[in-house]
Coordinates of C-alpha atoms and ligand atoms in Angstrom, one line a residue:
X22 CA -15.4 22.1 -20.3
X23 CA -12.2 20.3 -21.2
X24 CA -11.7 18.8 -17.8
X25 CA -15.2 17.3 -17.7
X26 CA -14.7 15.8 -21.1
X27 CA -11.3 14.3 -20.1
X28 CA -12.9 12.8 -17.0
X29 CA -15.6 11.2 -19.1
X30 CA -13.0 9.8 -21.5
X31 CA -11.0 8.5 -18.6
X32 CA -14.0 6.7 -17.2
X33 CA -14.8 5.3 -20.6
X34 CA -11.2 4.0 -21.1
X35 CA -11.2 2.4 -17.7
X36 CA -14.6 0.8 -18.3
X37 CA -13.4 -0.8 -21.5
X38 CA -9.9 -1.8 -20.3
X39 CA -9.3 -5.5 -19.5
X40 CA -6.0 -4.9 -17.7
X41 CA -4.9 -1.9 -15.7
X42 CA -1.4 -0.6 -15.0
X43 CA -1.2 1.9 -12.2
X44 CA 2.0 3.9 -12.1
X45 CA 2.7 6.4 -9.3
X46 CA 5.2 8.9 -8.0
X47 CA 5.3 11.0 -4.8
X48 CA 2.3 13.1 -5.8
X49 CA -0.1 10.3 -5.0
X50 CA 0.7 10.5 -1.3
X51 CA -0.1 14.2 -0.9
X52 CA -3.8 13.7 -0.3
X53 CA -2.8 11.2 2.5
X54 CA -0.9 14.1 4.1
X55 CA 2.6 13.0 3.1
X56 CA 5.2 15.5 2.1
X57 CA 6.5 15.3 -1.5
X58 CA 10.0 16.9 -0.8
X59 CA 9.6 19.2 -3.8
X60 CA 12.7 21.5 -3.7
X61 CA 14.5 22.4 -0.5
X62 CA 11.6 24.5 0.8
X63 CA 9.2 21.6 0.8
X64 CA 11.8 19.2 2.3
X65 CA 12.7 21.6 5.1
X66 CA 9.1 22.3 5.9
X67 CA 8.8 18.6 6.6
X68 CA 12.2 18.4 8.4
X69 CA 12.9 21.7 10.3
X70 CA 16.0 20.2 12.1
X71 CA 17.6 19.5 8.7
X72 CA 16.8 23.0 7.6
X73 CA 18.9 24.1 10.6
X74 CA 21.7 21.8 9.5
X75 CA 21.3 23.1 5.9
X76 CA 21.0 19.5 4.6
X77 CA 19.0 18.9 1.4
X78 CA 17.1 15.8 0.6
X79 CA 19.7 14.7 -1.9
X80 CA 22.4 15.1 0.8
X81 CA 20.4 13.2 3.4
X82 CA 19.4 10.4 1.0
X83 CA 22.9 9.1 0.9
X84 CA 24.1 5.8 2.4
X85 CA 27.3 7.5 3.6
X86 CA 25.4 8.8 6.7
X87 CA 24.9 5.3 8.0
X88 CA 28.7 5.1 8.3
X89 CA 29.5 8.7 9.2
X90 CA 26.6 9.4 11.6
X91 CA 24.2 6.5 11.9
X92 CA 22.1 8.3 14.5
X93 CA 21.4 11.1 12.1
X94 CA 20.8 8.7 9.2
X95 CA 18.3 6.8 11.3
X96 CA 16.7 9.9 12.6
X97 CA 15.8 10.8 9.0
X98 CA 14.8 7.3 7.8
X99 CA 13.3 6.4 11.2
X100 CA 11.1 9.5 11.0
X101 CA 10.0 8.5 7.5
X102 CA 9.4 4.9 8.6
X103 CA 7.2 6.0 11.5
X104 CA 5.4 8.5 9.3
X105 CA 4.6 6.0 6.6
X106 CA 3.5 3.4 9.2
X107 CA 1.0 5.8 10.8
X108 CA -0.3 7.2 7.5
X109 CA -3.7 6.1 6.3
X110 CA -3.9 5.9 2.5
X111 CA -6.5 8.3 1.1
X112 CA -9.8 7.0 -0.4
X113 CA -8.4 7.2 -4.0
X114 CA -6.3 4.1 -3.4
X115 CA -9.4 2.0 -2.5
X116 CA -11.5 3.4 -5.3
X117 CA -8.8 2.6 -7.8
X118 CA -8.3 -0.9 -6.4
X119 CA -12.1 -1.5 -6.8
X120 CA -11.7 -0.7 -10.5
X121 CA -8.5 -2.7 -10.9
X122 CA -10.0 -5.9 -9.3
X123 CA -12.8 -6.0 -11.9
X124 CA -10.3 -6.3 -14.8
X125 CA -10.2 -9.9 -16.1
X126 CA -6.5 -9.4 -16.9
X127 CA -5.8 -8.0 -13.5
X128 CA -3.7 -5.1 -12.5
X129 CA -0.1 -4.2 -11.7
X130 CA 1.4 -1.2 -9.8
X131 CA 4.7 0.4 -10.7
X132 CA 5.8 3.0 -8.1
X133 CA 8.9 5.0 -7.2
X134 CA 7.5 5.4 -3.7
X135 CA 9.2 3.5 -0.9
X136 CA 6.3 4.1 1.6
X137 CA 4.3 0.8 1.2
X138 CA 1.0 2.7 0.9
X139 CA -0.3 0.5 -1.9
X140 CA 0.1 -2.7 0.2
X141 CA -1.4 -0.8 3.2
X142 CA -4.5 0.0 1.0
X143 CA -5.0 -3.7 0.2
X144 CA -3.2 -4.1 -3.1
X145 CA -1.7 -7.5 -3.7
X146 CA 2.1 -7.4 -2.8
X147 CA 2.8 -9.7 -5.7
X148 CA 1.4 -7.2 -8.1
X149 CA 3.6 -4.2 -7.2
X150 CA 7.0 -3.1 -8.4
X151 CA 8.7 -0.7 -6.0
X152 CA 11.5 0.5 -8.4
X153 CA 13.3 2.4 -5.6
X154 CA 12.8 -0.3 -2.9
X155 CA 10.8 -0.2 0.3
X156 CA 11.4 1.5 3.6
X157 CA 9.7 -1.4 5.3
X158 CA 12.5 -3.8 4.3
X159 CA 16.0 -3.8 5.6
X160 CA 19.5 -4.8 4.5
X161 CA 23.1 -4.6 6.0
X162 CA 24.9 -1.3 5.5
X163 CA 28.2 -3.0 4.4
X164 CA 26.5 -5.3 3.1
X165 CA 27.8 -8.5 4.7
X166 CA 25.3 -10.7 2.7
X167 CA 22.6 -10.4 0.1
X168 CA 19.9 -10.8 2.8
X169 CA 16.8 -8.5 2.8
X170 CA 14.4 -8.8 5.6
X171 CA 10.9 -7.4 6.4
X172 CA 11.2 -5.0 9.3
X173 CA 7.7 -4.6 10.8
X174 CA 8.9 -5.5 14.2
X175 CA 11.8 -3.0 14.2
X176 CA 11.0 0.3 16.0
X177 CA 13.0 3.5 15.7
X178 CA 12.7 6.1 18.4
X179 CA 13.9 9.6 17.7
X180 CA 15.1 12.3 20.0
X181 CA 13.4 15.2 18.2
X182 CA 15.4 17.8 20.2
X183 CA 18.7 16.8 18.7
X184 CA 17.2 14.9 15.7
X185 CA 19.1 11.7 16.5
X186 CA 17.8 8.1 16.6
X187 CA 18.1 6.6 20.1
X188 CA 19.9 3.3 20.8
X189 CA 19.4 0.5 19.9
X190 CA 19.6 1.4 16.2
X191 CA 18.3 -1.2 13.7
X192 CA 21.0 -3.8 13.3
X193 CA 21.9 -6.4 10.6
X194 CA 20.4 -9.7 11.6
X195 CA 23.5 -11.5 10.2
X196 CA 26.6 -9.6 11.4
X197 CA 25.2 -7.2 14.0
X198 CA 26.4 -4.1 12.2
X199 CA 24.1 -1.2 11.4
X200 CA 21.2 -2.0 9.1
X201 CA 19.7 0.4 6.6
X202 CA 16.4 0.6 4.7
X203 CA 16.4 -1.4 1.4
X204 CA 15.9 1.8 -0.6
X205 CA 17.9 3.1 -3.5
X206 CA 19.6 6.3 -2.4
X207 CA 21.8 8.8 -4.2
X208 CA 25.4 7.6 -4.9
X209 CA 24.3 4.2 -3.7
X210 CA 26.6 1.3 -4.6
X211 CA 25.5 -1.1 -1.9
X212 CA 21.7 -1.1 -2.5
X213 CA 20.5 -4.7 -2.8
X214 CA 18.2 -4.8 -5.8
X215 CA 17.2 -8.4 -5.5
X216 CA 13.7 -7.8 -4.1
X217 CA 13.0 -5.2 -6.7
X218 CA 14.4 -7.4 -9.5
X219 CA 11.9 -10.1 -8.6
X220 CA 9.1 -7.6 -8.7
X221 CA 10.3 -6.3 -12.1
X222 CA 10.2 -9.9 -13.5
X223 CA 6.6 -10.3 -12.3
X224 CA 5.6 -7.0 -14.0
X225 CA 7.4 -8.1 -17.2
X226 CA 5.6 -11.5 -17.2
X227 CA 2.2 -9.8 -16.6
X228 CA 2.8 -7.4 -19.5
X229 CA 3.7 -10.4 -21.7
X230 CA 0.5 -12.3 -20.7
X231 CA -1.6 -9.3 -21.3
X232 CA 0.0 -8.9 -24.7
X233 CA -0.4 -12.5 -25.7
X234 CA -4.1 -12.4 -24.8
X235 CA -4.4 -9.1 -26.6
X236 CA -6.2 -7.5 -23.7
X237 CA -6.9 -3.8 -23.9
X238 CA -4.7 -2.1 -21.4
X239 CA -5.3 1.3 -19.6
X240 CA -2.6 3.1 -17.7
X241 CA -3.4 5.4 -14.8
X242 CA -0.4 7.4 -13.8
X243 CA -0.6 9.5 -10.7
X244 CA 1.6 12.2 -9.2
X245 CA 4.7 11.3 -11.2
X246 CA 6.6 14.5 -11.9
X247 CA 9.3 15.3 -14.5
X248 CA 12.0 15.6 -11.8
X249 CA 12.4 11.8 -11.4
X250 CA 11.3 10.5 -14.8
X251 CA 11.4 6.8 -14.1
X252 CA 7.7 6.4 -13.6
X253 CA 6.7 8.6 -16.6
X254 CA 9.2 6.7 -18.8
X255 CA 7.6 3.4 -17.9
X256 CA 4.1 4.8 -18.5
X257 CA 5.1 6.1 -21.9
X258 CA 6.9 2.8 -22.8
X259 CA 3.9 0.6 -21.9
X260 CA 1.5 3.0 -23.7
X261 CA 3.6 2.6 -26.9
X262 CA 4.2 -1.1 -26.7
X263 CA 0.7 -2.0 -25.8
X264 CA -1.1 0.7 -27.8
X265 CA -2.6 1.7 -24.5
X266 CA -4.2 4.9 -23.4
X267 CA -2.4 6.8 -20.7
X268 CA -4.5 8.7 -18.1
X269 CA -2.1 11.1 -16.5
X270 CA -3.3 12.6 -13.1
X271 CA -1.0 15.5 -12.1
X272 CA -1.9 19.0 -10.9
X273 CA 1.5 20.4 -12.3
X274 CA 3.2 18.2 -14.9
X275 CA 0.0 17.1 -16.6
X276 CA 0.9 17.4 -20.3
X277 CA 0.6 14.1 -22.3
X278 CA 2.7 12.8 -25.2
X279 CA -0.1 13.1 -27.8
X280 CA -3.9 13.7 -27.9
X281 CA -4.7 10.0 -27.8
X282 CA -3.8 10.2 -24.1
X283 CA -5.8 11.9 -21.3
X284 CA -4.6 14.7 -19.1
X285 CA -6.2 15.3 -15.7
X286 CA -4.7 18.3 -14.0
X287 CA -6.1 17.3 -10.5
X288 CA -4.9 15.9 -7.3
X289 CA -5.0 12.1 -6.9
X290 CA -8.0 11.7 -4.5
X291 CA -10.2 14.3 -6.4
X292 CA -9.4 12.8 -9.9
X293 CA -10.1 9.2 -8.8
X294 CA -13.3 10.2 -7.0
X295 CA -14.6 12.0 -10.1
X296 CA -13.8 9.1 -12.4
X297 CA -15.4 6.6 -10.0
X298 CA -18.6 8.7 -9.8
X299 CA -18.9 8.9 -13.6
X300 CA -18.3 5.1 -13.9
X301 CA -20.9 4.3 -11.3
X302 CA -23.3 6.7 -12.9
X303 CA -22.9 4.8 -16.2
X304 CA -23.5 1.3 -14.8
Ligands
ZN426 ZN1 25.6 -7.4 8.0

């Protein structure tokens, strides 16, 4: 069967790779129980109060709310913050990390997810680019400065009845105004990209080193759909520049640019488990 052959090929590619790029979109989190906000239906299933208000994800993920209605903005982002904090990354994260750690050239993660699940699963924070920022980091709404701070001690309590965050709301540690997550939103002119820029430089340097040392690179891309193409674009670009094989894990958007690459139409946990079992069987 095609799938079995593709899984074997993927295991083989991962065995022979000396450096591993992991790229991930929202689909990787589904097996941890996270919603993927696909379409209004999926979003409203996760947020019934917003269904009542008729607000879509695109409408809610707008920095305007922190000025117009900070309690609603923080109900939405506070709920997500609490959800991501309490979520346990599924076993696929650890199994993939085991593979990644064995690579002499190391690994790097590129993700559009703001949920911090890679760090939580034990991945090295200095080997991750979060291209849309992180919900676990904060900045000023205005912003009054270019400060970004880690927010693990900040708690947000939500009155679920009215879907409003309760006082005190997270505040800017510099001016005392309202703070917001350091996440790139829609129509967002005040997102502070500094933290992400530093991560991007690290990824660029790593790719350079890998290139100079002529290490064979493998790319494992997980749950990155066509809707937000940032992750897929990076995978394709690295595949071309480094002559690397792309292993695309995606139950829906699984087609690959050409036959050199490997398509795995599976969920994240199932695909990684299957690859791991083949790799262990071959050792
Ligand atoms: Zn401020």
